[in-house]
C-alpha cells in the first residue's frame, strides 16, 4: 500500500473503532463482536508500527501508550473546582431552599435540576481543537494534579470530540457552536471518575488473593487508580466517567442544556437527571433514586440539586468553596449488623480515653467498617 492509502485506511480504522467505543462505553450498545473489533485494532496497530509518523495522540492505540510518570505535575484550574454543601433530610433541604429564595426575591419559582451524585473522584478534562490534551484532579479546588495519561485509559472519555446526534429544533442551534469548538478553541468538561460495583468487588478479590491492600470504598479505588504512576495499572482498573458540567460557554442557559450538550459532545451523562419544579418533586426524586440505588451499576451517595438557570446559579455566588445555588441531598447511611470482637481504649490528644470497638469488618454503603468509637450510650446500644 502507498503511504497515502495507508493514511486513509488508518483514518477509516480509527473512525470505526471509535464509533464502537462510543456505542459500547457511552451508550451501552454492542454492534460488533469482540473478535472483529480486536482484528480492527490489530490492523491499526500494525499499520501504525509500520508508519510511526502517522500516529496521532487521538488514535485508539494511544490510550495506554503513555510512559509511567515519577510524579504528577501541578495544574491550576482556570475556574475553581468547587464542592457542595451537604443536606441529609427534607428539613435541611427546605432550609437551603428558603435561604436561597430570600436571596433572589424577584424570582418566584426558581426551577431546579436534579441528578445523581456519583461516588467517585472529580476530574476536569480539557480539549484543544477537539483533541484531549489534559486531565486533572480537583485537588484543593484551585490546584489539582495532571493525570492526563491515566485519564486517557478511560474508554468513556473521548480522545477526540465528535458531534453526536441528529439534532433538530431547539438543540440545532448548538450544532454550530459544537462544530466550531471541535476545530478551534478549548473545551473543558468536568465529571466523576467512577468504578462499577462489579469491578470494585473483582479488584478487591484479586487484591485479597495477592495479599495486597483492600480498597475501603469505590471512591478510594477510583482515586487510587487515577493517582497511579503507571497508566497500565489505571487501565487494568477499567474505570468509567460521567460528565456533569460543561465549563466552556457554548451558549447554554440552563444546567439541563449543559447535560444535553455533554451528550452531543459524546460524553456519558446521567440519564436519570431531570427538571424539578417544586420541593415536592425534589423529595419524590430523592426517594425514587434512593429506591433504585441498589439496582444501579455504580455507587451513588445522594442527589445533586441546583438552580437550573445558570445566570441565577452565578448570581447566588459562592460561600467558602461551595456554590450557594447547589446542594448535595445525601442518602442516610445504610445500616448493617456485625460482631464486636474486642473493645479497647484509645488515648486522645488531650489524654481522654475513648472506648473503641473492633468489629468484624462489615460493608456499609460501600465502605468497609472495622472500628467504631463508642462515644455515648445510644451509639453503644
Ligand atoms: S456538581 C458546583 N454534580 O460531589 C460543584 N458534583 O462535594 C460541582 N459529584 O467534588 C460539583 N456527582 O466530586 C456535581 N452530579 C454531580 C456529582 C458531583 C458527584 C461530586 C464531585 C464533587 C462533590 C461535591
PDB file of C-alpha atoms in Angstrom, residues 152-262:
ATOM      1  CA  UNK A 152      -6.591   8.576  28.592  1.00  0.00           C
ATOM      2  CA  UNK A 153      -7.090   4.935  29.612  1.00  0.00           C
ATOM      3  CA  UNK A 154     -10.787   5.514  30.392  1.00  0.00           C
ATOM      4  CA  UNK A 155     -12.741   4.441  27.342  1.00  0.00           C
ATOM      5  CA  UNK A 156     -15.774   6.598  28.095  1.00  0.00           C
ATOM      6  CA  UNK A 157     -13.566   9.700  27.836  1.00  0.00           C
ATOM      7  CA  UNK A 158     -13.269  10.591  24.144  1.00  0.00           C
ATOM      8  CA  UNK A 159      -9.736  11.280  22.893  1.00  0.00           C
ATOM      9  CA  UNK A 160     -11.270  13.372  20.121  1.00  0.00           C
ATOM     10  CA  UNK A 161     -14.568  15.201  20.411  1.00  0.00           C
ATOM     11  CA  UNK A 162     -17.138  14.498  17.749  1.00  0.00           C
ATOM     12  CA  UNK A 163     -20.586  15.855  17.231  1.00  0.00           C
ATOM     13  CA  UNK A 164     -23.005  13.090  18.230  1.00  0.00           C
ATOM     14  CA  UNK A 165     -26.614  13.189  17.410  1.00  0.00           C
ATOM     15  CA  UNK A 166     -29.168  14.191  14.920  1.00  0.00           C
ATOM     16  CA  UNK A 167     -30.450  17.356  16.482  1.00  0.00           C
ATOM     17  CA  UNK A 168     -33.480  19.205  15.494  1.00  0.00           C
ATOM     18  CA  UNK A 169     -35.423  22.166  16.758  1.00  0.00           C
ATOM     19  CA  UNK A 170     -34.124  23.908  19.835  1.00  0.00           C
ATOM     20  CA  UNK A 171     -30.845  21.994  20.037  1.00  0.00           C
ATOM     21  CA  UNK A 172     -29.939  22.594  16.391  1.00  0.00           C
ATOM     22  CA  UNK A 173     -28.551  25.980  17.417  1.00  0.00           C
ATOM     23  CA  UNK A 174     -25.878  24.174  19.414  1.00  0.00           C
ATOM     24  CA  UNK A 175     -24.601  22.205  16.488  1.00  0.00           C
ATOM     25  CA  UNK A 176     -22.777  25.265  15.127  1.00  0.00           C
ATOM     26  CA  UNK A 177     -21.177  26.084  18.490  1.00  0.00           C
ATOM     27  CA  UNK A 178     -20.050  22.485  18.922  1.00  0.00           C
ATOM     28  CA  UNK A 179     -18.691  22.135  15.404  1.00  0.00           C
ATOM     29  CA  UNK A 180     -16.729  25.354  15.880  1.00  0.00           C
ATOM     30  CA  UNK A 181     -15.263  24.096  19.167  1.00  0.00           C
ATOM     31  CA  UNK A 182     -14.191  20.835  17.524  1.00  0.00           C
ATOM     32  CA  UNK A 183     -11.821  22.656  15.194  1.00  0.00           C
ATOM     33  CA  UNK A 184     -10.660  25.613  17.239  1.00  0.00           C
ATOM     34  CA  UNK A 185     -10.537  26.655  20.839  1.00  0.00           C
ATOM     35  CA  UNK A 186     -10.712  24.945  24.194  1.00  0.00           C
ATOM     36  CA  UNK A 187     -13.493  22.861  25.721  1.00  0.00           C
ATOM     37  CA  UNK A 188     -13.463  21.938  29.402  1.00  0.00           C
ATOM     38  CA  UNK A 189     -15.706  19.251  30.833  1.00  0.00           C
ATOM     39  CA  UNK A 190     -15.923  18.107  34.440  1.00  0.00           C
ATOM     40  CA  UNK A 191     -17.312  14.970  35.898  1.00  0.00           C
ATOM     41  CA  UNK A 192     -16.756  11.981  38.084  1.00  0.00           C
ATOM     42  CA  UNK A 193     -14.412   9.055  37.563  1.00  0.00           C
ATOM     43  CA  UNK A 194     -16.110   6.007  38.979  1.00  0.00           C
ATOM     44  CA  UNK A 195     -15.821   2.258  39.118  1.00  0.00           C
ATOM     45  CA  UNK A 196     -18.697  -0.177  38.738  1.00  0.00           C
ATOM     46  CA  UNK A 197     -19.741  -2.163  41.796  1.00  0.00           C
ATOM     47  CA  UNK A 198     -18.872  -5.342  39.903  1.00  0.00           C
ATOM     48  CA  UNK A 199     -15.339  -4.170  39.107  1.00  0.00           C
ATOM     49  CA  UNK A 200     -14.880  -2.935  42.649  1.00  0.00           C
ATOM     50  CA  UNK A 201     -15.632  -6.403  44.023  1.00  0.00           C
ATOM     51  CA  UNK A 202     -13.488  -8.084  41.382  1.00  0.00           C
ATOM     52  CA  UNK A 203     -10.450  -5.888  42.049  1.00  0.00           C
ATOM     53  CA  UNK A 204     -10.722  -6.271  45.814  1.00  0.00           C
ATOM     54  CA  UNK A 205     -11.000 -10.050  45.467  1.00  0.00           C
ATOM     55  CA  UNK A 206      -7.835 -10.046  43.359  1.00  0.00           C
ATOM     56  CA  UNK A 207      -6.073  -7.750  45.857  1.00  0.00           C
ATOM     57  CA  UNK A 208      -7.030 -10.148  48.640  1.00  0.00           C
ATOM     58  CA  UNK A 209      -5.682 -13.150  46.742  1.00  0.00           C
ATOM     59  CA  UNK A 210      -2.396 -11.287  46.296  1.00  0.00           C
ATOM     60  CA  UNK A 211      -2.456 -10.218  49.982  1.00  0.00           C
ATOM     61  CA  UNK A 212      -2.441  -6.611  48.810  1.00  0.00           C
ATOM     62  CA  UNK A 213      -4.330  -3.599  50.049  1.00  0.00           C
ATOM     63  CA  UNK A 214      -8.141  -3.886  50.099  1.00  0.00           C
ATOM     64  CA  UNK A 215      -9.849  -0.668  48.997  1.00  0.00           C
ATOM     65  CA  UNK A 216     -12.369   0.518  51.558  1.00  0.00           C
ATOM     66  CA  UNK A 217     -14.816   2.012  49.047  1.00  0.00           C
ATOM     67  CA  UNK A 218     -15.257   2.690  45.316  1.00  0.00           C
ATOM     68  CA  UNK A 219     -14.158   6.297  45.761  1.00  0.00           C
ATOM     69  CA  UNK A 220     -10.825   5.201  47.248  1.00  0.00           C
ATOM     70  CA  UNK A 221     -10.352   2.738  44.471  1.00  0.00           C
ATOM     71  CA  UNK A 222     -11.123   5.325  41.759  1.00  0.00           C
ATOM     72  CA  UNK A 223      -8.813   7.856  43.429  1.00  0.00           C
ATOM     73  CA  UNK A 224      -6.068   5.286  43.993  1.00  0.00           C
ATOM     74  CA  UNK A 225      -6.314   4.149  40.378  1.00  0.00           C
ATOM     75  CA  UNK A 226      -6.191   7.679  38.950  1.00  0.00           C
ATOM     76  CA  UNK A 227      -3.178   8.526  41.087  1.00  0.00           C
ATOM     77  CA  UNK A 228      -1.173   5.522  39.877  1.00  0.00           C
ATOM     78  CA  UNK A 229       2.189   6.493  38.443  1.00  0.00           C
ATOM     79  CA  UNK A 230       1.893   3.688  35.897  1.00  0.00           C
ATOM     80  CA  UNK A 231      -1.011   4.204  33.454  1.00  0.00           C
ATOM     81  CA  UNK A 232      -1.033   0.459  32.688  1.00  0.00           C
ATOM     82  CA  UNK A 233      -2.333  -0.152  36.229  1.00  0.00           C
ATOM     83  CA  UNK A 234      -5.008   2.516  35.777  1.00  0.00           C
ATOM     84  CA  UNK A 235      -6.037   0.854  32.503  1.00  0.00           C
ATOM     85  CA  UNK A 236      -6.393  -2.522  34.244  1.00  0.00           C
ATOM     86  CA  UNK A 237      -8.941  -0.996  36.670  1.00  0.00           C
ATOM     87  CA  UNK A 238     -11.441  -0.288  33.853  1.00  0.00           C
ATOM     88  CA  UNK A 239     -12.702   2.987  35.241  1.00  0.00           C
ATOM     89  CA  UNK A 240     -15.641   4.886  33.906  1.00  0.00           C
ATOM     90  CA  UNK A 241     -16.545   8.565  33.613  1.00  0.00           C
ATOM     91  CA  UNK A 242     -19.801  10.502  33.911  1.00  0.00           C
ATOM     92  CA  UNK A 243     -19.762  14.139  32.798  1.00  0.00           C
ATOM     93  CA  UNK A 244     -21.837  16.619  34.791  1.00  0.00           C
ATOM     94  CA  UNK A 245     -20.503  20.062  33.971  1.00  0.00           C
ATOM     95  CA  UNK A 246     -19.585  21.904  30.780  1.00  0.00           C
ATOM     96  CA  UNK A 247     -17.331  24.734  31.889  1.00  0.00           C
ATOM     97  CA  UNK A 248     -16.952  26.230  28.401  1.00  0.00           C
ATOM     98  CA  UNK A 249     -19.631  28.646  27.302  1.00  0.00           C
ATOM     99  CA  UNK A 250     -21.361  27.175  24.266  1.00  0.00           C
ATOM    100  CA  UNK A 251     -24.411  29.290  24.737  1.00  0.00           C
ATOM    101  CA  UNK A 252     -26.064  27.070  27.355  1.00  0.00           C
ATOM    102  CA  UNK A 253     -28.549  28.940  29.500  1.00  0.00           C
ATOM    103  CA  UNK A 254     -29.527  26.143  31.820  1.00  0.00           C
ATOM    104  CA  UNK A 255     -27.907  23.211  33.539  1.00  0.00           C
ATOM    105  CA  UNK A 256     -30.240  20.885  31.715  1.00  0.00           C
ATOM    106  CA  UNK A 257     -28.964  22.228  28.363  1.00  0.00           C
ATOM    107  CA  UNK A 258     -25.457  21.619  29.669  1.00  0.00           C
ATOM    108  CA  UNK A 259     -26.313  17.937  30.090  1.00  0.00           C
ATOM    109  CA  UNK A 260     -27.732  17.834  26.558  1.00  0.00           C
ATOM    110  CA  UNK A 261     -24.567  19.448  25.191  1.00  0.00           C
ATOM    111  CA  UNK A 262     -22.376  16.961  27.042  1.00  0.00           C
TER     112      UNK A 262
END
